[in-house]
Coordinates of C-alpha atoms and ligand atoms in Angstrom, one line a residue:
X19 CA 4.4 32.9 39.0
X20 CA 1.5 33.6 36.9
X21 CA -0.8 34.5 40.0
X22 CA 1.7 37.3 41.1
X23 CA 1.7 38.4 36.8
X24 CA -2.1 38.7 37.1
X25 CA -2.1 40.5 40.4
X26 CA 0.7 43.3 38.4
X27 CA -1.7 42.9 35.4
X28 CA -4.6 44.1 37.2
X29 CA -3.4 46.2 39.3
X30 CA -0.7 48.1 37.2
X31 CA -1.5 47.2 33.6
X32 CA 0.2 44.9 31.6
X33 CA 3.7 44.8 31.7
X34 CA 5.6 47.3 28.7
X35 CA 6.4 44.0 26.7
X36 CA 2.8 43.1 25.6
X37 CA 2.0 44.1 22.6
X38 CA -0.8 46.8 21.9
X39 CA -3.5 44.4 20.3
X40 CA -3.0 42.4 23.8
X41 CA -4.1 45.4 25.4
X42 CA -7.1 45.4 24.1
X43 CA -9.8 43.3 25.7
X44 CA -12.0 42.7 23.0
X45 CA -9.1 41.5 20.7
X46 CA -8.4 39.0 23.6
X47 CA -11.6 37.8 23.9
X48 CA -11.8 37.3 20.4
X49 CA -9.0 35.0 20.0
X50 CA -9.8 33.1 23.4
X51 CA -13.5 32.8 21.7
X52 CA -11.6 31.6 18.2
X53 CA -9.4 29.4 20.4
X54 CA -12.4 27.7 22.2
X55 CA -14.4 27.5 18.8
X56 CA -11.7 25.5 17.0
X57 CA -11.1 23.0 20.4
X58 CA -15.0 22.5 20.3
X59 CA -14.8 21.9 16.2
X60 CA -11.6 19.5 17.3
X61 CA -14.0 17.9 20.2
X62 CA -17.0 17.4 18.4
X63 CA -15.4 16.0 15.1
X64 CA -13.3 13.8 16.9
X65 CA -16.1 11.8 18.1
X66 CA -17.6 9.8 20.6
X67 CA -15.3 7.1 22.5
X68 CA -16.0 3.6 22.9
X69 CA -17.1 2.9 26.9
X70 CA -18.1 -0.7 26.3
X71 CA -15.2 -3.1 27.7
X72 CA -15.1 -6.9 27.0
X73 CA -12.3 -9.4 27.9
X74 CA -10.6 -10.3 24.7
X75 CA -8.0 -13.1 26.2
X76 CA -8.6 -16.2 24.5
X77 CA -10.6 -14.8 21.5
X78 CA -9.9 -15.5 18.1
X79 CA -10.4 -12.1 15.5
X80 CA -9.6 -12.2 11.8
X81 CA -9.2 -9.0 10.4
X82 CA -8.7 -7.4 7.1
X83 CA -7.0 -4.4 6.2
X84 CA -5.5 -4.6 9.6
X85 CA -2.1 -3.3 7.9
X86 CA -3.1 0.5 8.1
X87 CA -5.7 3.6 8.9
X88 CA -8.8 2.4 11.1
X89 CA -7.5 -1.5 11.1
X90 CA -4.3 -0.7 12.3
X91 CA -5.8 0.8 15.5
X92 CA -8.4 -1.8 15.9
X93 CA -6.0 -4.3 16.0
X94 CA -3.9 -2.7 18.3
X95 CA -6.4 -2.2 20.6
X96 CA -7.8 -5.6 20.9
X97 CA -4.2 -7.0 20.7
X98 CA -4.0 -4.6 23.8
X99 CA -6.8 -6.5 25.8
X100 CA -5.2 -10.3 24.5
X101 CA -6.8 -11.7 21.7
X102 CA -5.5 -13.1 18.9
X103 CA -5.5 -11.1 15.9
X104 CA -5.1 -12.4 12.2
X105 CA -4.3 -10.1 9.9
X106 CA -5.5 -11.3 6.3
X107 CA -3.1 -8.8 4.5
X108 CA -1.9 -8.6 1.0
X109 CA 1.5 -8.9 1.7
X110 CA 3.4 -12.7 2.3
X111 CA 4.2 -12.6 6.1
X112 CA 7.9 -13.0 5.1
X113 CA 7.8 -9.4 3.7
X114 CA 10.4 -6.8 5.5
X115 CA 7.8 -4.4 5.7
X116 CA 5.0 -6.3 7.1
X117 CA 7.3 -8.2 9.2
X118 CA 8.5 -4.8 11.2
X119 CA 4.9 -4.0 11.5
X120 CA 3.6 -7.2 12.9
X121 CA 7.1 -7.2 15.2
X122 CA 6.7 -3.3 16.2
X123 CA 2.4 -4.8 16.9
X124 CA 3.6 -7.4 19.2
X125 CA 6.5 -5.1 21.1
X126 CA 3.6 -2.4 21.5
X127 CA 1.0 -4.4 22.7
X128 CA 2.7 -7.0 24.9
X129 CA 0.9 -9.8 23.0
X130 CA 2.8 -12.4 20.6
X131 CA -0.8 -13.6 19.1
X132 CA -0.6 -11.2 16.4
X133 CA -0.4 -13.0 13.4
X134 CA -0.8 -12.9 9.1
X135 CA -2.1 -14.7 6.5
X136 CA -1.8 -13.5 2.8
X137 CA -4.8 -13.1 1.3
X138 CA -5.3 -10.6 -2.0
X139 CA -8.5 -9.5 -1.5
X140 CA -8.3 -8.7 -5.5
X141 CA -8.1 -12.8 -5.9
X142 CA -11.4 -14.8 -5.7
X143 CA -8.7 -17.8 -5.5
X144 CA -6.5 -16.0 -3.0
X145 CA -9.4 -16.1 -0.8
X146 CA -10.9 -19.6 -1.6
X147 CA -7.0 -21.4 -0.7
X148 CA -6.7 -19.6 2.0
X149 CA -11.0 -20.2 3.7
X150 CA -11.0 -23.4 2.5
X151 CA -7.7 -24.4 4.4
X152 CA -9.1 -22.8 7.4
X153 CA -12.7 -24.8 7.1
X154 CA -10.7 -28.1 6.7
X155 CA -8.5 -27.7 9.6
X156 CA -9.3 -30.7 11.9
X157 CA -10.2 -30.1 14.4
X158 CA -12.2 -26.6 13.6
X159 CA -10.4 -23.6 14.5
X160 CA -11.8 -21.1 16.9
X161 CA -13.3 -18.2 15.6
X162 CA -15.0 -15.3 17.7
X163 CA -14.6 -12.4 15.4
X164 CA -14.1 -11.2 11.8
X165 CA -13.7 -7.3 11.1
X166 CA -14.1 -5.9 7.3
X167 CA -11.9 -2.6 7.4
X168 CA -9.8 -3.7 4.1
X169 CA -10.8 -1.3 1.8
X170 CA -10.1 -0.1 -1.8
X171 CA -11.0 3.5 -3.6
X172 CA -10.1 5.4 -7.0
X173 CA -9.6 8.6 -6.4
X174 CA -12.3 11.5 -8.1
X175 CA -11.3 11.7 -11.7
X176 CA -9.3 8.2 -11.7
X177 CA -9.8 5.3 -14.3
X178 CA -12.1 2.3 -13.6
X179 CA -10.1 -0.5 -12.7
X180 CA -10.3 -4.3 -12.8
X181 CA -8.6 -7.1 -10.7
X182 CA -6.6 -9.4 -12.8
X183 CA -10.1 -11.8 -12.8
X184 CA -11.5 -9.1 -15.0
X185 CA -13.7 -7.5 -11.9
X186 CA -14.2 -3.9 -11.3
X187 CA -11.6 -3.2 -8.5
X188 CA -13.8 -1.4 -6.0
X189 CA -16.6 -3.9 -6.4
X190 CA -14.2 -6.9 -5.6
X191 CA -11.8 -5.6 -2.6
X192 CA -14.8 -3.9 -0.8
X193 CA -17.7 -6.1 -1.3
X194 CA -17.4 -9.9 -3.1
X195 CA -13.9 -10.7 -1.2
X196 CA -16.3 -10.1 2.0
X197 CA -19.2 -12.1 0.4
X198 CA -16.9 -15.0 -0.8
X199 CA -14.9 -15.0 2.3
X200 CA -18.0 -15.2 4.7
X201 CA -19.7 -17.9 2.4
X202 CA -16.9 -20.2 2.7
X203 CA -16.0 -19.4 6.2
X204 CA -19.9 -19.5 7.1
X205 CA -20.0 -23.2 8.4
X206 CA -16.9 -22.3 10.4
X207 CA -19.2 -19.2 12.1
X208 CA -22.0 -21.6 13.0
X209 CA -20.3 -24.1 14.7
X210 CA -18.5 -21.8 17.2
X211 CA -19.9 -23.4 20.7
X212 CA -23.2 -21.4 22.4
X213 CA -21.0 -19.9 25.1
X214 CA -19.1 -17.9 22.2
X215 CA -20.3 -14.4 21.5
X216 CA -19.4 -14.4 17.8
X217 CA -20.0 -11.3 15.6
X218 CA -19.0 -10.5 12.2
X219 CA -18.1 -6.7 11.8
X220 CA -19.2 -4.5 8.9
X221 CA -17.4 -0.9 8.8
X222 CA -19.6 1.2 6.3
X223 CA -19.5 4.5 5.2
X224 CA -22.1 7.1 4.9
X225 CA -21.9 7.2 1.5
X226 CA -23.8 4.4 1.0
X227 CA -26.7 6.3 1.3
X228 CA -26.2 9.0 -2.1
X229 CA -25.2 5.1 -3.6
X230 CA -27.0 4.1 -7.2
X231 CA -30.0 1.5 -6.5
X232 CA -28.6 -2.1 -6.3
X233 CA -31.0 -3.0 -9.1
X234 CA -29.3 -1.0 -11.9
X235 CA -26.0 -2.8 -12.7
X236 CA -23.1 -0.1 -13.0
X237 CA -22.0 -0.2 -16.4
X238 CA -18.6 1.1 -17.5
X239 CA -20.5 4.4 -18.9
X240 CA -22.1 5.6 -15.8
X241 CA -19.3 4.4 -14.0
X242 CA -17.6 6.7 -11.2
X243 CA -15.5 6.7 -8.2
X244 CA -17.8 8.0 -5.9
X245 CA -20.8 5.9 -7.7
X246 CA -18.7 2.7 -7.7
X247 CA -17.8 3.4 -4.0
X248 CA -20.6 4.3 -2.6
X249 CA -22.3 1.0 -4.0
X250 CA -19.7 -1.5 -2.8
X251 CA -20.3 -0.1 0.5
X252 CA -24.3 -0.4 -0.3
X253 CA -24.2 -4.3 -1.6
X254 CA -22.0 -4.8 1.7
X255 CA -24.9 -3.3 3.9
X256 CA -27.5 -4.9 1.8
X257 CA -25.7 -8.7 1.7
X258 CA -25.0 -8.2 6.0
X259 CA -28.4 -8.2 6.9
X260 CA -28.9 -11.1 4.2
X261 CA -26.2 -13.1 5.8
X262 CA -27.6 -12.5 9.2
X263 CA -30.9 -14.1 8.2
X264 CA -29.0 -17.1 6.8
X265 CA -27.3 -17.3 10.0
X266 CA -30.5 -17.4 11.6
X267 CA -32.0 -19.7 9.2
X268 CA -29.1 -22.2 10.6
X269 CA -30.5 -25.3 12.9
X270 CA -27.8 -25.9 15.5
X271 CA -27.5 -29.5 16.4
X272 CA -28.2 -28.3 19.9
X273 CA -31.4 -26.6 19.1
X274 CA -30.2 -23.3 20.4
X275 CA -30.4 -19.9 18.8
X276 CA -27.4 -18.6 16.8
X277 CA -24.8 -17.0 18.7
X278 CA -23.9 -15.2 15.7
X279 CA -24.4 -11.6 14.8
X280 CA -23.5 -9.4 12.1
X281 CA -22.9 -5.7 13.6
X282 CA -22.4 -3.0 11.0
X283 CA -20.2 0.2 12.6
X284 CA -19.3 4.0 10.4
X285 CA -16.5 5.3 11.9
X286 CA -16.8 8.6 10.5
X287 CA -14.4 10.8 8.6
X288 CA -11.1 9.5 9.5
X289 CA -7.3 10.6 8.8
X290 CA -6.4 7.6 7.1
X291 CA -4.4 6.6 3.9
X292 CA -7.3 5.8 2.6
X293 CA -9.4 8.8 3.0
X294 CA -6.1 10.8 1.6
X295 CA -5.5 8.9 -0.9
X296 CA -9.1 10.5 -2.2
X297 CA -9.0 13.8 -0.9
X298 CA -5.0 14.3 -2.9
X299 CA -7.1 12.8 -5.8
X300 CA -3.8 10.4 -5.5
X301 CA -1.7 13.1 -7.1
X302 CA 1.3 14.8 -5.9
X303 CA 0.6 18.1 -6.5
X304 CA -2.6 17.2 -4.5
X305 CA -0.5 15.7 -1.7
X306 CA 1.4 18.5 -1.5
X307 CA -1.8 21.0 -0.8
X308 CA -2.6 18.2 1.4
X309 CA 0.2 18.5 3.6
X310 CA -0.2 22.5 3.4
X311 CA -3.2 22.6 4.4
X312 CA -2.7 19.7 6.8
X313 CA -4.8 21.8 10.1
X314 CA -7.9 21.5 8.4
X315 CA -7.7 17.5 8.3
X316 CA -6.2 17.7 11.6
X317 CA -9.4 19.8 12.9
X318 CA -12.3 18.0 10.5
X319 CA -11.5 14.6 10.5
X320 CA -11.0 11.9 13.2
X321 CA -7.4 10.0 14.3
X322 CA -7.4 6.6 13.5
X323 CA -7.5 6.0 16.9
X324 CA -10.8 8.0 17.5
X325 CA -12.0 6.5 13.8
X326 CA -11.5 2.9 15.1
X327 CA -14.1 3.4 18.4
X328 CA -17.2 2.6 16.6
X329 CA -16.1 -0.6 15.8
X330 CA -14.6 -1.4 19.2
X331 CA -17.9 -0.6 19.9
X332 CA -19.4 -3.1 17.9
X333 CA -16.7 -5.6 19.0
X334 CA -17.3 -5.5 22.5
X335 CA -20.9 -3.8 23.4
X336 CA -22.5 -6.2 25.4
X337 CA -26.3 -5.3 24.2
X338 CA -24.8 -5.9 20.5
X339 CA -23.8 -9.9 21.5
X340 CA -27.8 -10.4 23.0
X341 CA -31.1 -10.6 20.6
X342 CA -31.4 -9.8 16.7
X343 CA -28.2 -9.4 14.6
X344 CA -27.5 -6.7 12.2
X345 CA -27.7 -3.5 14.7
X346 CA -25.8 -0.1 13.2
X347 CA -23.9 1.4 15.1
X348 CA -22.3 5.0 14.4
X349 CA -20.2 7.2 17.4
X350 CA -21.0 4.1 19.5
X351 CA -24.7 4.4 19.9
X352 CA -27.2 2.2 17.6
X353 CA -28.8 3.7 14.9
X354 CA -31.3 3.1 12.3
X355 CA -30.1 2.5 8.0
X356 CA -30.3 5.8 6.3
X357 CA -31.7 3.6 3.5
X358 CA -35.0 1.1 3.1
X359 CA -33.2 -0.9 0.6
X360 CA -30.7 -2.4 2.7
X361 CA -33.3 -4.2 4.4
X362 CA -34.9 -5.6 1.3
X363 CA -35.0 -9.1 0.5
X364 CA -35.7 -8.9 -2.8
X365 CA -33.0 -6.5 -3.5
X366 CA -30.4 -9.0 -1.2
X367 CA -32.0 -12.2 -3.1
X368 CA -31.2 -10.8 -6.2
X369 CA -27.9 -9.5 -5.2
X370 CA -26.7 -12.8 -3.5
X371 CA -27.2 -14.8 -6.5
X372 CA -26.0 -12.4 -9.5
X373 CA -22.4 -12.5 -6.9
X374 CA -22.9 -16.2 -6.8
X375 CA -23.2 -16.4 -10.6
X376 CA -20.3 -13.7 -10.5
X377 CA -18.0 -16.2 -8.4
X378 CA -18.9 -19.0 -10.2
X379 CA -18.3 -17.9 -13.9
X380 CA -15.1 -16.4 -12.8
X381 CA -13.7 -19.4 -10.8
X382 CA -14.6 -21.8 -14.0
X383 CA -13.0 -19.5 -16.4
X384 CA -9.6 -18.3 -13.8
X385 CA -9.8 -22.7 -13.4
X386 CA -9.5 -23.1 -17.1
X387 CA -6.6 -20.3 -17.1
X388 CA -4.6 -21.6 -14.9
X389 CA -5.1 -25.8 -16.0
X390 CA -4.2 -23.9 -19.6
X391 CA -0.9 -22.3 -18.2
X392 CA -0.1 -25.1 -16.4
X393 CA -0.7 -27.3 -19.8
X394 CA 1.6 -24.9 -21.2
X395 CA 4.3 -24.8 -18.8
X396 CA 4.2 -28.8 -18.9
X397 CA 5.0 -28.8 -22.6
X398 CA 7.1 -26.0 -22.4
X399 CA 9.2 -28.2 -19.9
X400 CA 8.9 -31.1 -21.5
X401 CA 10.2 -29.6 -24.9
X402 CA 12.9 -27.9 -22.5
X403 CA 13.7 -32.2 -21.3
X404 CA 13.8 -33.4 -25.1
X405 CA 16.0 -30.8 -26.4
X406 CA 18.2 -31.3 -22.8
X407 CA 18.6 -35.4 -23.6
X408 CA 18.8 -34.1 -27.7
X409 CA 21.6 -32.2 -27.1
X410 CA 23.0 -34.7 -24.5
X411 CA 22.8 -37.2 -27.2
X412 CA 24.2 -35.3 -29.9
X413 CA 27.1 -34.4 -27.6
X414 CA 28.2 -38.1 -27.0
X415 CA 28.1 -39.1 -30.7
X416 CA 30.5 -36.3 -31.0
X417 CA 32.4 -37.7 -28.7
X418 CA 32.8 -41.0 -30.3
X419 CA 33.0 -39.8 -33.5
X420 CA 36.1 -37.8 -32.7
X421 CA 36.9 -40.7 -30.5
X422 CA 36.8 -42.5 -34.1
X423 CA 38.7 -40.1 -35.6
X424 CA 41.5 -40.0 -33.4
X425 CA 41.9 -43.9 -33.7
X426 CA 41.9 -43.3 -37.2
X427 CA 44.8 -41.1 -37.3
X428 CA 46.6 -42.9 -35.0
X429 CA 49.1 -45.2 -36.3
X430 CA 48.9 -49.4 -35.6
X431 CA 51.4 -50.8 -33.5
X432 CA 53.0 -52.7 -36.8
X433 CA 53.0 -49.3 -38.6
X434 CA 55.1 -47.8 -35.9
X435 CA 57.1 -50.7 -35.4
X436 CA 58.3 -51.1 -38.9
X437 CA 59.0 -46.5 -38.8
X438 CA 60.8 -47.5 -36.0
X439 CA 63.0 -50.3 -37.5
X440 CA 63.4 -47.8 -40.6
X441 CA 64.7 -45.1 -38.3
X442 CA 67.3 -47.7 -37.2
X443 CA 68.3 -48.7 -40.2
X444 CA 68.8 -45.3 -41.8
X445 CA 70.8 -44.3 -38.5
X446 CA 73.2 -47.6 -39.3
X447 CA 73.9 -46.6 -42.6
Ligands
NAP17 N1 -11.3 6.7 6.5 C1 -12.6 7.1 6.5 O1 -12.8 8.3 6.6 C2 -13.7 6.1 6.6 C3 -15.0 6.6 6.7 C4 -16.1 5.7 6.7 C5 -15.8 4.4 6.6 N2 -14.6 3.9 6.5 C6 -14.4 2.5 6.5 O2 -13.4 2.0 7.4 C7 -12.7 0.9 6.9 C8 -11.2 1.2 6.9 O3 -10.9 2.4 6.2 P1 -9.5 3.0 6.1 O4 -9.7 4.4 5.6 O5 -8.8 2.8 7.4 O6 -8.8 2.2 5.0 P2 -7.3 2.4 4.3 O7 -6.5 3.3 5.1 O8 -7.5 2.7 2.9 O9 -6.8 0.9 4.5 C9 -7.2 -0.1 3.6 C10 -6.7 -1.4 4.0 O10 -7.2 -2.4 3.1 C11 -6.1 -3.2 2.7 N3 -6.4 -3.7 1.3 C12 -6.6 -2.9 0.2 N4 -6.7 -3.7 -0.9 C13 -6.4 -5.0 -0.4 C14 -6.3 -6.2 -1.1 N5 -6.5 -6.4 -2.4 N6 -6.0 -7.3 -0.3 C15 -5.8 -7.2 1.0 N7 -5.9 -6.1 1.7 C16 -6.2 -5.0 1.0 C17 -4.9 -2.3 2.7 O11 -3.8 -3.1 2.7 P3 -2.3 -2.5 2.4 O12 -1.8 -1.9 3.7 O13 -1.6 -3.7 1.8 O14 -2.6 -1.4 1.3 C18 -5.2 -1.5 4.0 O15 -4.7 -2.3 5.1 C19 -13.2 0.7 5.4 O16 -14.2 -0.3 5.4 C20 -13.8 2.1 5.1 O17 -14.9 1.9 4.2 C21 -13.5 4.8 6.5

C-alpha cells in the first residue's frame, strides 16, 4: 500500500487530498527535521540504560522510598530478577493502600519476597526499633543490599519544616535517617560472609554541587528549599565516603578485606512525584500548568523507569563489587564528585560527630518525653481506677442504705399480725 502511494506520488503528484503546505517540500522537511529533533531531545534526555546484569535470587535488598518515583522501579526490577526486597515505608504494612501495591508488586513481578516494614524516616525512634530488632535477630539476618531513594523536598517558596523531634524536615528524611540507620545496621553490614558482594546505595542529585559548605550550619534565616536540599544531598555524599572508610577500618575475624562498598548513583532528572511536587511548587494552580504543559516533562525529563538505571547500575556492575568503595556513578558510567569537599575528612569528621551529638541530644530528650507521657498516662489511669472502685463503692452503700430504708418501712411480722387481727375484728362487728 504505501509503496504503490509513493510510486503515484512521484510520478503523478500527490493525490488532490493533501493539503497545500504538504506540497511543499521544504515545509516537509521542516517538520520531519522538527520531528527528528524532538525524538533526539526525547533519546538523549532519556538517558543511558543499565547493561550490567547480576543474578539477584537469594539476595537480601532493603530499600527506602521503595513506595513511589525512582524506588518504585528499582524495586520492581530487582523483584524481577528474584531478590528479596524490603520496603522500609512509612506506611504500617496493614494499610489498604500499601497493601494493593505490595500485592499488585508481587502479581507483576512473579516474586512473593516483596515485603514492608514501617519505618518513618521523620522518627529517629522509628528507625532505632525497627535497626535494632533487625541487629538482634539471632541468628543475623542476611543482608546484600540497602538503597537510599526515600526522599523528602519543600517546594520553592514553601515554609521550613520540622519533624515532630524538632529537626529540620529535609535534613532528617534525606540525610540523618540514612546516617542513623547505617550506624545501627553497620555491624549487621560487616558480618555478611566474604562470598557476599554487599553494597550500600547512595542516589544523589546534582544539586549537591550549588549546596552551602557543610561547615556553615543552616540557620532558620538563610534557610531555603533549594539550600536545605541541596545540603542534605551534600552531608549524604560527604558522610558515604566517611562510612566507607569505617567500613574499611573494620578487622574481619577472617582477616579478609571488606566486602562492603558504598556506591553513590544520580539518576538524573526524573518524572517522579517527587520532582513534581517541586516543579507545581506543590500548588494546584501549579499542578494544573503542570499537567498543561505535560510534553515538556514528557520530552526533558527521564521515566522512572529510565531514572532508576543508574542505580541498577550501581546494584549490579560487576567492577563496582571489586576494589575501593565509594565510586559515582551517573548514566551508568563512573564518574568523578563535582565537589572536593565530599572527600574531606575534616569536613566528614566534623559532620559525623555534630549528627552524633544531634541523635544523642534528641533521643535523651524524645526518651524523657515519652517516660513523661507514659508517667502521665499511668496516673491518668490510675486516677481513672480510683474514681472506678470510688464510685463502685459509693454505689453499694447506696444500695444498702436503701436496703436499710426499705426494712425500715417495712412493717414487723407482730405489727402486721396484730392489723391483721384488727381487720378481723372490725369485719365481725
Ligand atoms: N526525581 C528526580 O529528578 C531526581 C533527581 C536526582 C536525584 N534523585 C534522587 O532519587 C531518589 C528518589 O527520588 P524520587 O524523585 O523518586 O522520590 P519521590 O518520588 O519523592 O519518592 C520519595 C519516597 O520517599 C518516601 N518517603 C518520604 N518521606 C518519608 C518518611 N518520612 N519515611 C519513609 N519514607 C519516606 C516516600 O514515601 P511515600 O510514598 O510514603 O510518600 C517515597 O516513597 C532520591 O534520593 C532523590 O534525591 C531524584
Amino acid at each position: 500500500m504505501p509503496l504503490p502511494f509513493l510510486y503515484e506520488t512521484v510520478v503523478n503528484g500527490a493525490p488532490e487530498w493533501v493539503p497545500d503546505w504538504a506540497r511543499d517540500p521544504w515545509a516537509i522537511t521542516k517538520v520531519v527535521g522538527v520531528v527528528v529533533f524532538l525524538y533526539l531531545i526525547k533519546i538523549y534526555s532519556s538517558g543511558a540504560t543499565n547493561r550490567a546484569e547480576q543474578n539477584m535470587h537469594g539476595k537480601v535488598v532493603m530499600i527506602t522510598g521503595g513506595t513511589s518515583g525512582i524506588g518504585t522501579a528499582v524495586v520492581r526490577d530487582l523483584a524481577q530478577r528474584g531478590a528479596q526486597v524490603i520496603l522500609l515505608t512509612r506506611l504500617p504494612p496493614s494499610n489498604p493502600f500499601l497493601a494493593d501495591q505490595l500485592g499488585e508488586l508481587r502479581e507483576q513481578t512473579k516474586n512473593q519476597m516483596i515485603y514492608a516494614e514501617q519505618v518513618d524516616l521523620s522518627s529517629l525512634h522509628a528507625i532505632r526499633k525497627f535497626a535494632t530488632k533487625w541487629i538482634d535477630n539471632a541468628p543475623p539476618r542476611r543482608l546484600d543490599m540497602l538503597i537510599f531513594c526515600a526522599n523528602t523536598l519543600t517546594p520553592p517558596g514553601g515554609e521550613r519544616t520540622e519533624t515532630e523531634e524538632g529537626i529540620e524536615e529535609m535534613w532528617m528524611v534525606n540525610y540523618l535517617a540514612n546516617f542513623h540507620l547505617l550506624g545501627i545496621l553497620s555491624p549487621a553490614l560487616r558480618a555478611q560472609p566474604i562470598d557476599r558482594d554487599v553494597r550500600i546505595i547512595i542516589p544523589t542529585c546534582s544539586s549537591y554541587i550549588a549546596s552551602p559548605d557543610l561547615a556553615d550550619a543552616l540557620s532558620k534565616k538563610k534557610w531555603s528549599p533549594k539550600k536545605a536540599y541541596a545540603r542534605s544531598k551534600l552531608a549524604m555524599m560527604v558522610f558515604g565516603q566517611a562510612f566507607q572508610k569505617h567500613l574499611d577500618a573494620y578487622k574481619r575475624p577472617d582477616q579478609l578485606p571488606m566486602n562492603a562498598r558504598v556506591v553513590f548513583a544520580d539518576p538524573g532528572y526524573t518524572r517522579t512525584p517527587g520532582m513534581r511536587r517541586w516543579l507545581t511548587r506543590g500548588s494546584i494552580l501549579g499542578l494544573f500548568l503542570y499537567v498543561l504543559g505535560y510534553f515538556f516533562p514528557w520530552l526533558f525529563l527521564k521515566s522512572s523507569e529510565m531514572g532508576a538505571q543508574s542505580i541498577l547500575h550501581a546494584a549490579m556492575d560487576s567492577s563496582l563489587g571489586r576494589g575501593a568503595g565509594g565510586k559515582f556513578v551517573k548514566e551508568c558510567i563512573e564518574v568523578d564528585f563535582a565537589r572536593m569537599d565530599v572527600k574531606n575528612e575534616d569536613i566528614a569528621k566534623k559532620l559525623w560527630e555534630a549528627s552524633d551529638k544531634l541523635i544523642e541530644k534528641t533521643e535523651k530528650e524524645q526518651a524523657a518525653l515519652r517516660a513523661l507521657e507514659k508517667k502521665n498516662q499511668e496516673m491518668q489511669e490510675k486516677e481513672k481506677k480510683e474514681a472506678e472502685q470510688a464510685e463502685e463503692i459509693e454505689a453499694l452503700v447506696d444500695t444498702i442504705r436503701k436496703g436499710k430504708e426499705a426494712a425500715e418501712k417495712k412493717p414487723s411480722r407482730r405489727q402486721r399480725k396484730k392489723a391483721n387481727a384488727d381487720k378481723g375484728e372490725s369485719t365481725s362487728a
